[in-house]
Every structure is written in structure tokens, then in C-alpha cells.
Rosetta silent file (secondary structure, phi, psi, omega in degrees, C-alpha in Angstrom):
SEQUENCE: MKASVTTLEAKKAGEIELADAIYGLEPRSDILHRMVRYQQLKRMAGTHHAQDRSEVSVTGKKMYKQKGTGGARHGDKSVPQWRGGGKAFGPKPRSHAIDLTKKFRALALRHALSAKAKAGEIVVIDTASSDGKTGALKKQFASLGWKSALIIDGVSLDDAFARAARNIPHIDVLPIAGINVYDILRREKLVLTKAAVEALDVRFADVKAKAEAK
SCORE:     score description
SCORE:     0.000 S_00000001
   1 L     0.000  161.608 -171.894   10.358   -4.698   -1.502 S_00000001
   2 E  -101.345  138.627  155.346    7.929   -7.432   -0.296 S_00000001
   3 E  -128.406  156.977 -170.174    8.088   -8.514    3.299 S_00000001
   4 E   -89.284  147.349 -174.865    6.494  -11.367    5.125 S_00000001
   5 E  -105.652  134.128  172.505    3.842  -10.667    7.752 S_00000001
   6 E  -123.650  163.382  178.845    3.782  -12.976   10.977 S_00000001
   7 L  -117.195  167.673 -170.172    1.937  -13.153   13.842 S_00000001
   8 L   -55.645  -24.178  176.330    2.982  -13.369   17.700 S_00000001
   9 L   -79.754   -0.528  176.099    2.306  -17.198   17.304 S_00000001
  10 L    78.343   25.754 -178.536    4.947  -17.414   14.715 S_00000001
  11 L  -106.687  137.508 -167.634    2.407  -18.074   12.091 S_00000001
  12 E   -81.784  150.569 -167.673    2.468  -16.716    8.701 S_00000001
  13 E  -142.499   48.955  163.345   -0.211  -13.916    7.871 S_00000001
  14 E    96.303 -152.745 -175.725    0.719  -13.016    4.355 S_00000001
  15 E  -150.503  156.926  174.261    2.886  -10.275    2.729 S_00000001
  16 E  -142.805  151.227  175.840    3.146   -6.468    2.752 S_00000001
  17 E   -82.961  124.847  175.434    4.758   -3.962    0.375 S_00000001
  18 L  -120.379  131.831 -164.609    7.432   -1.882    2.042 S_00000001
  19 L   -74.124  129.960  175.718    8.212    1.298   -0.229 S_00000001
  20 H   -59.448  -25.233  173.217   11.744    1.567   -1.263 S_00000001
  21 H   -70.310   -8.164  177.714   11.592    5.229   -0.775 S_00000001
  22 H  -110.868  -31.528 -178.197   11.249    4.589    2.971 S_00000001
  23 H  -116.956  -18.326 -176.564   13.110    1.315    3.427 S_00000001
  24 L   -95.328    4.880 -179.293   15.508    1.385    0.615 S_00000001
  25 L   -61.358  157.667  168.478   17.965    4.337    1.165 S_00000001
  26 L   -93.218  117.322 -165.428   21.549    3.430    1.198 S_00000001
  27 L   -70.644  150.447 -179.327   22.036    4.205    5.062 S_00000001
  28 L  -116.864  110.608 -166.715   24.418    6.934    5.868 S_00000001
  29 H   -72.590  -21.121 -172.271   26.152    6.641    9.097 S_00000001
  30 H   -88.000  -27.180  169.469   26.915   10.424    9.435 S_00000001
  31 H   -62.399  -57.473 -171.009   23.169   11.146    9.076 S_00000001
  32 H   -64.047  -46.598 -166.720   22.184    8.706   11.699 S_00000001
  33 H   -61.862  -41.726 -166.473   25.230    9.895   14.011 S_00000001
  34 H   -89.923  -15.801 -179.833   23.892   13.763   13.829 S_00000001
  35 H   -94.561  -29.129  163.284   20.485   12.643   14.517 S_00000001
  36 H   -52.180  -56.678  178.926   21.352   10.528   17.643 S_00000001
  37 H   -52.470  -44.190 -174.224   23.646   13.363   18.855 S_00000001
  38 H   -58.701  -60.212 -162.766   20.476   15.615   18.353 S_00000001
  39 H   -65.241  -37.207 -175.805   18.296   13.298   20.448 S_00000001
  40 H   -72.445  -51.708  177.436   20.719   12.692   23.411 S_00000001
  41 H   -49.031  -43.159  171.108   21.682   16.404   23.563 S_00000001
  42 H   -46.567  -56.645 -179.182   17.835   17.283   23.592 S_00000001
  43 H   -59.882  -26.736 -162.547   17.400   14.819   26.527 S_00000001
  44 L   -79.729  140.789 -166.703   20.064   16.296   28.756 S_00000001
  45 L   -68.855  -46.316  175.146   18.587   18.232   31.639 S_00000001
  46 L    78.521   32.242  176.773   21.201   21.007   31.545 S_00000001
  47 L  -106.059   13.498  179.748   20.868   21.740   35.397 S_00000001
  48 L   -71.345  142.514 -167.275   24.233   21.663   36.426 S_00000001
  49 L  -153.127  129.050 -179.858   25.331   24.922   38.453 S_00000001
  50 L  -121.693  141.662 -177.711   28.553   26.095   40.125 S_00000001
  51 L   -81.455  133.801  173.892   28.199   29.138   42.591 S_00000001
  52 L  -101.330 -158.600 -170.236   30.412   32.100   41.295 S_00000001
  53 L   -85.078   -4.280  170.694   31.870   34.707   43.678 S_00000001
  54 L   -76.206  -21.331 -171.329   28.548   36.574   43.678 S_00000001
  55 L   -99.661  -33.175 -171.464   26.776   33.427   45.120 S_00000001
  56 L   -78.960  152.182  171.617   29.146   31.937   47.832 S_00000001
  57 L   -94.954   98.495  172.971   28.607   32.667   51.330 S_00000001
  58 L  -143.279  168.409 -172.942   31.514   34.432   52.723 S_00000001
  59 L   -88.581  147.477 -176.924   32.114   37.509   54.273 S_00000001
  60 L   -92.340   27.902  178.393   32.926   40.550   52.018 S_00000001
  61 L   -97.223  154.072 -177.560   35.395   42.230   54.431 S_00000001
  62 L   -69.114  135.377 -166.989   38.857   42.604   53.444 S_00000001
  63 L   -62.572  -42.787  177.541   41.189   39.717   54.704 S_00000001
  64 L  -173.606  174.923 -163.902   43.674   41.803   56.343 S_00000001
  65 L   -65.853  160.899 -170.815   45.391   45.311   55.673 S_00000001
  66 L   -76.476  -21.700  176.905   46.763   46.149   52.385 S_00000001
  67 L  -133.304  165.132  168.882   50.239   46.733   53.401 S_00000001
  68 L    98.913   -7.527 -170.445   52.684   46.039   56.035 S_00000001
  69 L   -99.981  -26.246 -175.703   52.263   42.244   55.964 S_00000001
  70 L    72.624   18.915  168.426   54.845   41.151   53.537 S_00000001
  71 L  -116.867 -171.505  173.728   52.414   39.138   51.723 S_00000001
  72 L   -74.617  149.355 -178.493   50.314   39.585   48.733 S_00000001
  73 L   -77.239  139.974 -179.327   47.332   42.014   48.610 S_00000001
  74 L  -151.357  159.246 -177.527   44.042   40.440   48.799 S_00000001
  75 L  -121.076 -120.090 -160.310   40.321   41.766   49.581 S_00000001
  76 L   -81.813  157.135 -169.776   37.424   39.424   50.290 S_00000001
  77 L   -85.400   13.593 -177.017   37.643   35.448   50.471 S_00000001
  78 L   -83.228   -2.859 -169.393   34.981   34.895   47.408 S_00000001
  79 L   -92.641  153.880 -163.206   37.428   34.831   44.798 S_00000001
  80 L   -54.912  -25.396 -161.066   38.419   31.471   43.046 S_00000001
  81 L   -90.349   -9.123 -176.001   42.027   31.040   44.484 S_00000001
  82 L  -106.098  163.171 -178.010   40.674   30.565   48.132 S_00000001
  83 L   -76.161  120.822 -168.132   38.953   27.757   49.640 S_00000001
  84 L    89.369    6.273  177.123   35.182   28.378   49.756 S_00000001
  85 L   -93.306  169.551  178.722   35.492   30.911   47.190 S_00000001
  86 L   -55.945  153.475  177.517   33.315   31.193   43.906 S_00000001
  87 L   -86.585  138.021  163.926   34.230   29.000   40.731 S_00000001
  88 L   -71.736  130.245 -175.819   35.589   30.818   37.774 S_00000001
  89 L    33.871   62.881  175.211   33.498   30.306   34.698 S_00000001
  90 L   -81.953  172.388  177.938   31.572   27.233   36.215 S_00000001
  91 L   -73.647  154.105 -171.704   28.758   25.705   34.561 S_00000001
  92 L  -123.135  168.583  172.634   25.302   27.506   34.642 S_00000001
  93 L   -70.475  129.747  172.925   21.739   25.906   33.814 S_00000001
  94 L  -162.951  168.654  174.351   21.432   25.860   30.081 S_00000001
  95 L   -95.859  133.319  169.501   19.915   23.821   27.086 S_00000001
  96 L   -89.139   11.512  176.431   22.222   21.694   25.403 S_00000001
  97 L   -82.382  153.964 -163.473   20.071   21.201   22.353 S_00000001
  98 L  -110.623  173.595 -170.515   21.131   21.625   18.848 S_00000001
  99 L  -115.123  147.298  169.008   18.843   22.567   15.827 S_00000001
 100 L  -141.621  127.546 -176.135   18.132   20.179   13.077 S_00000001
 101 L   -65.477  148.743  164.165   15.436   20.962   10.286 S_00000001
 102 H   -46.324  -48.703 -166.078   12.281   18.914   10.312 S_00000001
 103 H   -73.670  -24.011  178.695   13.067   17.577    6.619 S_00000001
 104 H   -69.364  -42.934  175.796   16.588   16.312    7.953 S_00000001
 105 H   -44.686  -41.387  178.859   14.848   14.779   11.089 S_00000001
 106 H   -73.099  -46.978  166.905   12.649   12.772    8.533 S_00000001
 107 H   -45.601  -36.647 -173.655   15.439   11.939    6.411 S_00000001
 108 H   -85.163  -23.736  166.065   17.287   10.575    9.154 S_00000001
 109 H   -57.683  -41.954  175.219   14.297    8.398   10.221 S_00000001
 110 H   -64.567  -26.481 -166.811   13.985    6.920    6.763 S_00000001
 111 H   -82.343  -37.381 -176.212   17.834    6.239    6.785 S_00000001
 112 H   -64.663  -46.578  179.822   17.350    4.312   10.232 S_00000001
 113 H   -64.997  -33.460  165.453   14.442    2.109    8.655 S_00000001
 114 H   -52.501  -42.580 -176.073   16.767    1.469    5.811 S_00000001
 115 H   -69.097  -30.651  178.861   19.541    0.442    7.970 S_00000001
 116 H   -77.586  -51.691 -169.316   17.156   -2.266    9.744 S_00000001
 117 H   -57.004  -53.268 -170.864   15.682   -3.198    6.317 S_00000001
 118 H   -55.824  -42.616 -167.977   19.313   -3.816    4.776 S_00000001
 119 H   -75.506   -2.190  178.638   20.505   -5.678    7.949 S_00000001
 120 L    70.209   36.233  170.088   17.237   -8.215    7.512 S_00000001
 121 L  -113.476   22.788  167.297   16.200   -6.808   11.071 S_00000001
 122 E  -104.587  129.036  166.384   12.857   -5.597   10.338 S_00000001
 123 E  -123.652  162.404 -177.808    9.860   -7.755   11.100 S_00000001
 124 E  -133.021  144.109 -179.863    6.183   -6.980   10.431 S_00000001
 125 E  -131.965  165.304 -172.114    3.288   -8.767   12.578 S_00000001
 126 L   -77.667  -52.850 -173.113   -0.412   -8.334   11.913 S_00000001
 127 L  -139.375  156.640  170.936   -1.245   -7.089   15.294 S_00000001
 128 L  -111.785   77.330 -178.264    0.291   -6.221   18.619 S_00000001
 129 L  -129.317  170.013 -173.334   -2.175   -7.808   21.078 S_00000001
 130 L  -173.112  157.352 -177.371   -2.142   -9.741   24.221 S_00000001
 131 L   -88.685    8.116  176.689   -3.927  -11.034   27.381 S_00000001
 132 L    69.984   31.757  164.024   -1.755   -9.097   29.482 S_00000001
 133 L  -104.105  110.449 -165.024    0.212  -11.952   30.711 S_00000001
 134 H   -60.467  -54.445 -174.057    4.173  -11.183   30.822 S_00000001
 135 H   -45.615  -54.663 -168.563    5.084  -14.973   31.085 S_00000001
 136 H   -61.527  -46.423 -176.451    2.819  -16.007   27.923 S_00000001
 137 H   -50.972  -53.197 -164.962    4.407  -12.865   26.231 S_00000001
 138 H   -75.407  -31.910  167.405    7.891  -13.468   26.920 S_00000001
 139 H   -43.451  -44.706  178.095    7.393  -17.111   25.713 S_00000001
 140 H   -68.843  -59.185  168.974    6.025  -15.848   22.348 S_00000001
 141 H   -25.561  -59.404 -151.683    9.041  -13.394   22.106 S_00000001
 142 H   -77.769  -28.061  178.244   11.345  -16.309   22.978 S_00000001
 143 H   -80.330  -24.815  178.956    9.806  -18.435   19.986 S_00000001
 144 H   -76.708  -28.691 -175.185   10.241  -15.561   17.737 S_00000001
 145 L    84.617   27.635  167.316   13.994  -14.963   18.612 S_00000001
 146 L   -91.728  107.487  176.830   13.336  -11.684   19.978 S_00000001
 147 L  -109.600   -9.965 -177.973   15.829  -10.839   22.678 S_00000001
 148 L  -146.138  104.623 -174.332   16.232   -7.119   21.977 S_00000001
 149 E  -143.486  149.430  160.650   13.400   -5.582   20.108 S_00000001
 150 E  -104.398  138.677  179.912   11.461   -2.326   19.459 S_00000001
 151 E  -119.869  117.357  170.873    7.810   -2.720   18.721 S_00000001
 152 E  -106.742  133.496 -174.842    5.908   -0.062   17.027 S_00000001
 153 L  -114.832 -146.574 -173.872    2.246   -0.203   16.725 S_00000001
 154 L   -94.507 -142.118 -171.474   -0.287    2.223   15.226 S_00000001
 155 L   -70.138  -27.223 -174.138   -1.734    5.404   16.695 S_00000001
 156 L  -128.308  156.483  167.648   -2.678    3.816   19.779 S_00000001
 157 L  -106.251  164.690  176.965   -1.280    0.858   21.787 S_00000001
 158 L   -88.588  123.379 -163.873   -3.171   -2.142   23.151 S_00000001
 159 H   -56.147  -33.116 -170.728   -2.889   -1.377   26.912 S_00000001
 160 H   -69.076  -45.491  179.415   -2.761   -5.163   27.907 S_00000001
 161 H   -65.088  -27.561 -174.351   -0.047   -5.815   25.540 S_00000001
 162 H   -76.726  -37.036 -172.104    2.141   -2.676   26.454 S_00000001
 163 H   -74.850  -35.690 -170.406    1.539   -3.566   30.074 S_00000001
 164 H   -62.327  -38.895 -174.797    2.635   -7.256   29.700 S_00000001
 165 H   -81.436  -11.190 -176.842    5.644   -6.014   27.604 S_00000001
 166 H   -78.907  -30.724  169.555    6.949   -3.385   29.831 S_00000001
 167 L   -75.859    1.016  175.737    8.389   -6.052   32.402 S_00000001
 168 L   -87.909   95.902 -162.261   10.290   -7.525   29.687 S_00000001
 169 L   -61.178  143.521  171.807   14.104   -6.627   29.414 S_00000001
 170 L    69.331   29.442  159.643   15.466   -5.126   26.351 S_00000001
 171 E  -120.217  127.877  175.108   11.802   -4.690   24.876 S_00000001
 172 E  -132.784  135.264 -160.258   10.239   -1.539   24.086 S_00000001
 173 E  -112.970  139.756  172.094    6.736   -0.631   23.004 S_00000001
 174 E  -155.285  141.083  161.233    5.844    2.622   21.235 S_00000001
 175 L   -75.982  169.182  179.916    3.057    4.019   19.222 S_00000001
 176 H   -41.874  -36.469 -166.991    3.702    5.570   15.938 S_00000001
 177 H   -72.684  -26.474 -165.586    3.780    8.978   17.221 S_00000001
 178 H  -102.345   -9.406  170.954    7.065    7.972   19.366 S_00000001
 179 L   -35.880  128.143 -176.031    9.165    6.369   16.623 S_00000001
 180 L  -147.659  163.702  176.834   12.834    7.674   16.752 S_00000001
 181 H   -75.619  -46.270  173.575   16.097    6.936   15.449 S_00000001
 182 H   -42.666  -48.926  169.180   17.766    6.283   18.687 S_00000001
 183 H   -52.105  -43.539 -174.446   15.189    3.723   19.763 S_00000001
 184 H   -73.462  -43.655 -174.482   15.537    1.901   16.518 S_00000001
 185 H   -66.904  -20.848 -168.649   19.422    1.552   16.468 S_00000001
 186 H   -79.442  -11.124 -171.587   19.639    0.652   20.193 S_00000001
 187 L  -113.925  151.669 -174.454   17.459   -2.541   19.737 S_00000001
 188 L   -67.626  -63.886  177.381   18.403   -5.402   17.623 S_00000001
 189 E   -86.546  136.137  172.713   14.854   -6.080   16.054 S_00000001
 190 E  -110.767  102.038  176.664   12.549   -3.297   14.648 S_00000001
 191 E  -102.684  125.312  169.100    9.026   -4.968   14.781 S_00000001
 192 E  -115.861  142.567  162.159    6.041   -3.010   13.047 S_00000001
 193 E   -87.462  165.415  169.110    2.771   -3.887   12.784 S_00000001
 194 H   -29.971  -62.480  178.097    0.612   -3.459    9.895 S_00000001
 195 H   -59.720  -48.673 -171.336   -0.984   -0.254   11.295 S_00000001
 196 H   -56.341  -43.472  172.377    2.573    1.194   11.903 S_00000001
 197 H   -69.934  -31.098  174.075    3.643    0.506    8.348 S_00000001
 198 H   -81.826  -13.261  163.975    0.649    2.017    6.723 S_00000001
 199 H   -60.437  -44.790  173.757    0.995    4.913    9.197 S_00000001
 200 H   -75.219  -25.189  159.148    4.498    5.519    7.962 S_00000001
 201 H   -74.653  -21.800  161.941    3.360    5.388    4.455 S_00000001
 202 H   -78.475  -39.392 -178.167    1.087    8.235    5.256 S_00000001
 203 H   -66.308  -28.317 -178.904    3.626   10.129    6.815 S_00000001
 204 L  -120.389   50.380 -179.368    5.978    9.999    4.082 S_00000001
 205 H   -58.735  -44.519 -170.626    3.392   10.061    1.077 S_00000001
 206 H   -68.093  -39.596  179.452    4.777   12.928   -0.652 S_00000001
 207 H   -52.956  -41.599 -179.148    8.082   11.184   -0.677 S_00000001
 208 H   -66.988  -37.462  163.101    6.815    8.139   -2.057 S_00000001
 209 H   -51.060  -50.800 -167.211    4.992   10.343   -4.791 S_00000001
 210 H   -79.279  -27.388  173.413    8.071   11.900   -5.799 S_00000001
 211 H   -64.825  -49.719 -173.554    9.968    8.560   -5.952 S_00000001
 212 H   -71.666  -29.875  178.605    7.247    6.888   -8.091 S_00000001
 213 H   -72.949  -20.563 -174.971    7.216   10.097  -10.488 S_00000001
 214 L   -88.975    0.000    0.000   10.826    9.696  -11.402 S_00000001
């Protein structure tokens, strides 16, 4: 499919070919859901911790004598039913991460790109560069209608552009190595530089070759 290339000054800068094998899939919500869940679980700290009866700071002395009180038999106060006792089956530090194959994660990324393409929410720009002034960049984004956008550049970012954009709400800037399904879906627009499109073509070169061979 063909896509128009624009500049940050809202001027036309030609056209570029977007491969159907990458941007032309029929998006599947189940694949996207699994991938977003994978990312969210992976980022969870998992540092929750509750003390069990071996960790609480209480005396180990028997509360009162076994017989003759008319009450139930009890040992020390570390058991869960007493105030200050240990938690039964409480949470312990662990990883919440689940496994997804590399092949599935790559497929999910292509479905996310295709979802944006199908919705008409992919914008291709020639370069992402700036003089480092947040106010000027904000005006450019307003003229382009970008209220919520993920901007993906090539291997490296323009430092001045990244510095100016980081103070603008709902605008994220990432190098191509940081592209991910969650950030693509959470923003309204997906903005790719020509360098980013070329990097994605290289990344999915084998998929494109298989599609063209059919």
C-alpha cells in the first residue's frame, strides 16, 4: 500500500510503500490482548511480601497452660488467627511474567501496525528533527492534529527533538528498537519516520519474502 510522506511543517514529501505483509494484516484482538497482557505482567515489580508465622516478631512462649482454663488450647501468638500473627498463604516476591514465543511477539507487532494502518492512524514523516524548542514543536504537532501520538524514529533519536517532545503531554518518542504493541495501541496516532519504515522492512524481511513468493 502507498502512504504519503509529510514533514513536520505539514508539507508533502512524496510517497512511500508500506508492505502488506507488515501493515496489511486483518487485525486480531486476541493476539493484541495476549501481547498487551504479556507486557503489563512483565513490567510488574512483584515485590509484594507478607510475613508468615516464621517471620513475625512475637514471643514463642506458650500463651497459657494447656489445661484447666476452660478455653481452647493455644501455643504461641505467631499463628494467623491472632493479632500480630503471621499471614497464612500471603504474597511473596515473585515474577509475574508469562512466556510468549519470539515468533508470536513479532506477529503481534505486525497486527498492531496493521490495526493502525486499517484505522488510518499511521503517519509517515521524512525526519524527526527539531531545534530543541518545546513551544515550537508543540505548534507543529497542533498544526498536524497530533494530540496523542507515538513517534518512532530510526536506530537513534535526534537529541534535540526527543528533549523538546518529552515535555508535551501524550507524546512519546522511541527509537525503532523500542517499538512495542502496548505503546502503539495506547496512542491515537502512530508516526513513523522513513528511517523507521526502512528498519521495519529489514526486521520483517523474511516475512515479506514469503508473502511475495506466494
